[in-house]
Coordinates of C-alpha atoms in Angstrom, one line a residue:
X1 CA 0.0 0.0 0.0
X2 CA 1.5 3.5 -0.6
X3 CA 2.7 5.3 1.7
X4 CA 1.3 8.6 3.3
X5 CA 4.3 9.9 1.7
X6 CA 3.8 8.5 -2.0
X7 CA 0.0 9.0 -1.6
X8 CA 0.9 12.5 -1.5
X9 CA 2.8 12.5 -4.2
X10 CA 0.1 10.5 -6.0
X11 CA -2.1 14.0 -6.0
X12 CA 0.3 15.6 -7.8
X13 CA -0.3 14.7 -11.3
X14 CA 3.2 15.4 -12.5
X15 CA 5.0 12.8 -10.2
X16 CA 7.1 11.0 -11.7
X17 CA 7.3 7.1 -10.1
X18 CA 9.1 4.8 -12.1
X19 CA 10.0 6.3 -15.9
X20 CA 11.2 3.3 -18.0
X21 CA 11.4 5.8 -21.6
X22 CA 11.1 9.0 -22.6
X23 CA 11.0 10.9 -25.8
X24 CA 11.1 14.6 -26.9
X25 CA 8.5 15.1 -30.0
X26 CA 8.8 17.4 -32.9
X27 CA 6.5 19.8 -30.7
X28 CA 9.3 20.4 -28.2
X29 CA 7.2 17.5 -25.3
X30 CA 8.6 15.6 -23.5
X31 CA 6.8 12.4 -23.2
X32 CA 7.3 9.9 -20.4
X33 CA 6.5 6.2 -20.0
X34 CA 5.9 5.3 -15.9
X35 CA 4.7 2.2 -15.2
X36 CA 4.2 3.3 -11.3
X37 CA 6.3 0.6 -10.4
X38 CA 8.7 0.8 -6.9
X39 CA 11.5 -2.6 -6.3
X40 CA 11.0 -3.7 -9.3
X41 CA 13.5 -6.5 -8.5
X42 CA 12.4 -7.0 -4.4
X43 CA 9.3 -6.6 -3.1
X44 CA 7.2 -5.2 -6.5
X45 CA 4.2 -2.9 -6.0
X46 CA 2.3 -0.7 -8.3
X47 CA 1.7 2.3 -6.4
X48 CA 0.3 3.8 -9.2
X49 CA -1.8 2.8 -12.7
X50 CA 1.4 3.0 -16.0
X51 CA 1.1 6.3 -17.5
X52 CA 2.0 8.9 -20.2
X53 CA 2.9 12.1 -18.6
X54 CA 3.5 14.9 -20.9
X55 CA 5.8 17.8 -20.2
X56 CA 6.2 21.4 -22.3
X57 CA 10.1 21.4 -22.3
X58 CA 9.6 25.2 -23.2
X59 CA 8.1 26.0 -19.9
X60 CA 8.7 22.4 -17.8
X61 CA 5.1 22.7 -17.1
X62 CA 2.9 19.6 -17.2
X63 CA 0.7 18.8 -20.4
X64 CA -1.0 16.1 -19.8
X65 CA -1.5 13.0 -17.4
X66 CA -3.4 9.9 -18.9
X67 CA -3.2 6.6 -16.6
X68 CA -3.8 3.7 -18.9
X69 CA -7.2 1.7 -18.2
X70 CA -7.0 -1.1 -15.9
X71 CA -8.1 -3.9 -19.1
X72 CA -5.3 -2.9 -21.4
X73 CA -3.0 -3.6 -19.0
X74 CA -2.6 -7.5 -17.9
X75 CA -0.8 -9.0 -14.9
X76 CA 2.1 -10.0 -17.3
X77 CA 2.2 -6.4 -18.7
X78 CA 5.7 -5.1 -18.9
X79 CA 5.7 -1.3 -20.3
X80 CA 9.0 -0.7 -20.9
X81 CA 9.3 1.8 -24.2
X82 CA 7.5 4.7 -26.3
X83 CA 7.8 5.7 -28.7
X84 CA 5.8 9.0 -30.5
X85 CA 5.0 10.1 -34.0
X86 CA 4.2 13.7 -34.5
X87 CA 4.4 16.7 -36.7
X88 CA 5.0 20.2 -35.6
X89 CA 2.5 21.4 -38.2
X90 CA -0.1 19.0 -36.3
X91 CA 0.9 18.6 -32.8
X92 CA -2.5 17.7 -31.5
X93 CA -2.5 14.8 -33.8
X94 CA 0.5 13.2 -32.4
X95 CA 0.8 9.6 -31.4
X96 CA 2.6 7.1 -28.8
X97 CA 3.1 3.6 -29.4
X98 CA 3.7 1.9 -26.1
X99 CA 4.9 -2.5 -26.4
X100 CA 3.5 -4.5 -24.0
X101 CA 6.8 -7.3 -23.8
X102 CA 5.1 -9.1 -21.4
X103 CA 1.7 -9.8 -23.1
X104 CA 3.2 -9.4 -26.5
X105 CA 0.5 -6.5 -27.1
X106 CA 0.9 -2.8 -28.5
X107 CA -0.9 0.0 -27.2
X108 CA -1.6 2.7 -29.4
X109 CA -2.7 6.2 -27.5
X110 CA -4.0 9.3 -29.9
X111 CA -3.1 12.6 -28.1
X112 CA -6.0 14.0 -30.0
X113 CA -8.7 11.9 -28.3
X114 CA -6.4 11.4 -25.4
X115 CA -7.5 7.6 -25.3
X116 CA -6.0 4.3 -26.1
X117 CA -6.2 0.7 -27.1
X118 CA -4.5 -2.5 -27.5
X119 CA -3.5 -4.4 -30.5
X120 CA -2.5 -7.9 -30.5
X121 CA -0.4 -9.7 -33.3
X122 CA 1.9 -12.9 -33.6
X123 CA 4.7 -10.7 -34.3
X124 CA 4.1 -9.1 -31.4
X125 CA 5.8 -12.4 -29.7
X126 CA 9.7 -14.0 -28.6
X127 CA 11.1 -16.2 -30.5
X128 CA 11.3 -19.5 -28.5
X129 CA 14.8 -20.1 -30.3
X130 CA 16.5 -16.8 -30.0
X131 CA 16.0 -16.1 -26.0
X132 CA 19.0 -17.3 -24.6
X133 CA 21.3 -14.4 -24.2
X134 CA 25.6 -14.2 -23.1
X135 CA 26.2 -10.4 -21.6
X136 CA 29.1 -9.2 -20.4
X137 CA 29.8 -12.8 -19.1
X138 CA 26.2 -13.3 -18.0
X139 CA 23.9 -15.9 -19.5
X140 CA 20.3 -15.9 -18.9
X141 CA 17.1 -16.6 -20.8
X142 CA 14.2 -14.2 -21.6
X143 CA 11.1 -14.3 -23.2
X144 CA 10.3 -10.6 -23.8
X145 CA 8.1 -9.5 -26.8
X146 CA 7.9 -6.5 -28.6
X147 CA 10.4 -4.1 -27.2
X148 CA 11.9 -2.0 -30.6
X149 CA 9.8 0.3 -32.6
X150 CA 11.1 3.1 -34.8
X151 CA 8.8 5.1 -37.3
X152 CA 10.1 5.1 -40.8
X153 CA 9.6 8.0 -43.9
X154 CA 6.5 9.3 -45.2
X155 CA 5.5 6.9 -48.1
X156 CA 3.9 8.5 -51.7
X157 CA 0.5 7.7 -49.8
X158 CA 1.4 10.0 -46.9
X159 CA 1.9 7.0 -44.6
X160 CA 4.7 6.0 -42.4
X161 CA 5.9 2.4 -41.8
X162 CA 6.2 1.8 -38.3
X163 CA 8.9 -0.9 -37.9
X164 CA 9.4 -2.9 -34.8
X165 CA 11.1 -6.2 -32.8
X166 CA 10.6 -8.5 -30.4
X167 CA 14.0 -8.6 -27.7
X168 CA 14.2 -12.3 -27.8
X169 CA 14.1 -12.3 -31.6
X170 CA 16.1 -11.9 -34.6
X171 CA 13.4 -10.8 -36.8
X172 CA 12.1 -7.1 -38.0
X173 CA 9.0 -6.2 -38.8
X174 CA 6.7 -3.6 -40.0
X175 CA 3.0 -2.2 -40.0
X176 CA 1.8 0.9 -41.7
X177 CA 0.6 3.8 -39.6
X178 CA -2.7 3.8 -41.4
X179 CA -3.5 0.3 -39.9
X180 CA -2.4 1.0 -36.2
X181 CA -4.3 4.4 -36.3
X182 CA -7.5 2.6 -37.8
X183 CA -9.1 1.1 -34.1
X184 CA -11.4 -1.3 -35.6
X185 CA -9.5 -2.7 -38.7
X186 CA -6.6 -3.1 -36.5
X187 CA -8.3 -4.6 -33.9
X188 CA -10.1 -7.3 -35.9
X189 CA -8.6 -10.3 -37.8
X190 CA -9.2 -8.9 -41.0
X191 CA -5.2 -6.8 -40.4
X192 CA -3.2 -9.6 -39.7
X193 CA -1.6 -9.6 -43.0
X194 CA -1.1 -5.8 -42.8
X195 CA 1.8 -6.6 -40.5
X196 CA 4.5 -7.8 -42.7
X197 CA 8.5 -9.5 -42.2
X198 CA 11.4 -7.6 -43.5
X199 CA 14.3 -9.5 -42.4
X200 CA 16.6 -11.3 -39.8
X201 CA 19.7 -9.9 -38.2
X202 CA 21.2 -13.2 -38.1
X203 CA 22.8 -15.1 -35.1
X204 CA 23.1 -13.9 -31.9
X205 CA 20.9 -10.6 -33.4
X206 CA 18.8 -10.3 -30.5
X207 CA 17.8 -6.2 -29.8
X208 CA 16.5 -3.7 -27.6
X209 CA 16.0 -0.5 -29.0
X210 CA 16.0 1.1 -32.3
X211 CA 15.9 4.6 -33.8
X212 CA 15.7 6.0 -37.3
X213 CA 17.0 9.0 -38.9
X214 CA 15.1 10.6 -41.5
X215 CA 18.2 12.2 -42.9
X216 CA 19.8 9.6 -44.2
X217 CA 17.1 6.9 -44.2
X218 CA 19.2 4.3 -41.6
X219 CA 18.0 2.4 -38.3
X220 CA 20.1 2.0 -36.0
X221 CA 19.5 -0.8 -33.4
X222 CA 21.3 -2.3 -30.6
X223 CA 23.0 -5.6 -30.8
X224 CA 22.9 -7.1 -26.7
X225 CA 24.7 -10.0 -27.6
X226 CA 27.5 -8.8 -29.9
X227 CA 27.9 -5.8 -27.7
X228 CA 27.3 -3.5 -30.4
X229 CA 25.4 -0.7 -32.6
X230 CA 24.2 -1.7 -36.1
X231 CA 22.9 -0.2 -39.0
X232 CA 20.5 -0.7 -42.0
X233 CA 19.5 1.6 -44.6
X234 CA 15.9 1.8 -45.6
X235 CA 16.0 2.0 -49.0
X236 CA 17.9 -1.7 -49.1
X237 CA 16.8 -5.5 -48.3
X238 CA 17.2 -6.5 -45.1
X239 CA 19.5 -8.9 -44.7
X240 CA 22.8 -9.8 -43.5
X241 CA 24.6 -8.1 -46.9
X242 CA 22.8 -4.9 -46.1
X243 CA 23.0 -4.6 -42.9
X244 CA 26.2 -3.6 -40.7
X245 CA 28.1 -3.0 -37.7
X246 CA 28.4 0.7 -36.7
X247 CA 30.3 0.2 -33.6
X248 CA 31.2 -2.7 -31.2
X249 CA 33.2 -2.7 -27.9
X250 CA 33.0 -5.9 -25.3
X251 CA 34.1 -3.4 -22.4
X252 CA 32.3 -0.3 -22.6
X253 CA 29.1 -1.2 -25.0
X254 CA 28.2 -4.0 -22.5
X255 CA 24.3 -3.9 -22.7
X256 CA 23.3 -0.9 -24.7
X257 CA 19.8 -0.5 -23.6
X258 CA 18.9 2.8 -25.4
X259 CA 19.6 5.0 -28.1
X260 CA 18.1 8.7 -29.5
X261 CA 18.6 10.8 -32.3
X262 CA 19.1 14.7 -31.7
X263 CA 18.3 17.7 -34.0
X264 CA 22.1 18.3 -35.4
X265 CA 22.3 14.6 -36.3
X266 CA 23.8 12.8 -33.3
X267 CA 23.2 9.0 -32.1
X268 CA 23.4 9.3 -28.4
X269 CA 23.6 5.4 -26.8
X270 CA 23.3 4.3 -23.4
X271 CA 25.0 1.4 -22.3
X272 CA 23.9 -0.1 -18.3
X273 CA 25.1 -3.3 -17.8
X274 CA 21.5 -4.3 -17.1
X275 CA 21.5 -8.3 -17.0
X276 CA 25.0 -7.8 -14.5
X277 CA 23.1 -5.7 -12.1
X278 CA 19.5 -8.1 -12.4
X279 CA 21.2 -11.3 -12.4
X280 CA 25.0 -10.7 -10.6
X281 CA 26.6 -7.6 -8.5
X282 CA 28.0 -4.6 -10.4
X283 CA 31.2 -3.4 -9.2
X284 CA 31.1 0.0 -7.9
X285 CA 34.4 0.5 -8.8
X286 CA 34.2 0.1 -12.1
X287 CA 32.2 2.5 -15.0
X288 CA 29.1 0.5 -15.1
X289 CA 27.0 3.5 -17.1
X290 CA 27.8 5.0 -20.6
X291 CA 26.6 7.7 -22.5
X292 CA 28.3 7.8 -25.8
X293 CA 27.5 10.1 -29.0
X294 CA 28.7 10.2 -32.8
X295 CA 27.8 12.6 -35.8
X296 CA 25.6 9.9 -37.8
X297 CA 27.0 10.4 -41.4
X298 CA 30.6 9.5 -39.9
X299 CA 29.6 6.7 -38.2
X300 CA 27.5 5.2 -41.1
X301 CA 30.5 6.3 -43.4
X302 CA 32.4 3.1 -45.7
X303 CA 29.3 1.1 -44.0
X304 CA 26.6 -1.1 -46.0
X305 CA 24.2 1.7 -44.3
X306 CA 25.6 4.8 -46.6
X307 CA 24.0 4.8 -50.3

């Protein structure tokens, strides 16, 4: 039960509990994903229902609170990403995509009718034979879902591809806009073929996040078990030919967990050691966090990503 303390707290609707994501939009927000969580790895309790809390980063003033309903989020829910489509010249017709890696769901939230709902697909699912995982000298075995999204370029029909992975997968997929934004279509079995396979990253290509930069049409994705950042253009197949290693380092990159792209086209990455803290004891003597950055078109240069 929460505290007097957190309960406190709890009136104020621009408490922060338990952020597992943000995002900055094209309309200078800041949205964050809390999923109201305290101990996550002790003594669990939701102390408050997962939310989107959205910031003006002009004025740091809060936006907008909306608490998921209680039957789009399951016992095995596991919120742990979002990520937002929106346009500066339409900012009240923005978007947030939030995987569900625990019950393989996606829920899609329109800031214009500030409500949401869920959408189920196989896709959505882990790979039974691509969940055993060797981290920074850790092996464990997960079963997480769809973790990865990353919203691709405006198509001739004005649509965007919204591209996405399970962790415990090799596999990328994709989905257009038009079908996630449609409620009923997406929601009945009549989409299921929308959804559509555009490659395999190969052995030992499980990943966590993955951003892309409409400058040079490339993803860029995480690589937990090679230790590494990888690329892919999207104007290519996707395949092992096409796709390529932008950076890889088995002493600082251990874990990279997530990765943005800034307005003077940077890739930040955050590296955390995750599975060594979860499953072992991280040595407070060592640098067990990372931040690292690159100017994109240098770090995509003499790669299968530059065309």
């Amino acid at each position: 039960m929460p505290t007097d303390y957190t309960e406190s707290l709890l009136k104020d609707n621009s408490t922060v509990i338990s952020p597992f994501r943000v995002q900055a939009d094209a309309c200078d927000r800041l949205w964050v994903l809390d999923t109201g969580v305290i101990d996550l790895l002790g003594d669990t309790k939701q102390i408050a229902p997962n939310a989107i809390i959205v910031f003006d980063l002009k004025t740091d003033k809060l936006i907008r609170r909306y608490e998921l309903p209680k039957n789009q989020v399951k016992d095995e829910s596991f919120l742990a990403n979002i990520v937002v489509d929106s346009d500066r010249s339409e900012c009240d017709k923005a978007y947030a995509y939030l995987p569900d890696l625990g019950a393989y769901t996606l829920i899609v939230y329109s800031f214009h009718d500030n409500r949401s709902y869920r959408v189920a697909h196989h896709y959505f699912h882990f790979d039974p034979l691509q969940g055993d995982f060797n981290v920074g000298g850790v092996n464990f075995q997960w079963t997480d879902g769809i973790f990865g999204m990353a919203i691709g370029p405006i198509n001739p029909d004005h649509s965007k591809d919204i591209y996405f992975h399970p962790l415990a997968s090799t596999k990328e997929f994709k989905v257009s806009d038009y079908v996630l934004r449609n409620e009923s279509y997406v929601t009945s079995k009549e989409s299921f073929f929308e959804f559509k396979l555009v490659g395999d990253r190969g052995m030992n290509g499980q990943s966590t996040a993955e951003v892309y930069d409409k400058e040079t049409g490339v993803i860029f994705y995480t690589q937990v078990n090679k230790d590494a950042i990888a690329c892919w253009n999207v104007k290519r197949p996707y395949n092992l030919d096409t796709q390529d290693l932008v950076d890889s380092n088995s002493q600082t990159l251990i874990f990279p967990n997530d990765m943005k792209i800034d307005t003077e086209g940077n890739l930040w990455v955050l590296s955390d050691k995750m599975p060594t803290y979860i499953y072992e004891t991280l040595d407070p003597e060592k640098i067990n966090f990372r931040v690292f950055t690159g100017k994109i078109r240098d770090l995509i240069k003499g790669t299968n990503c530059e065309v």
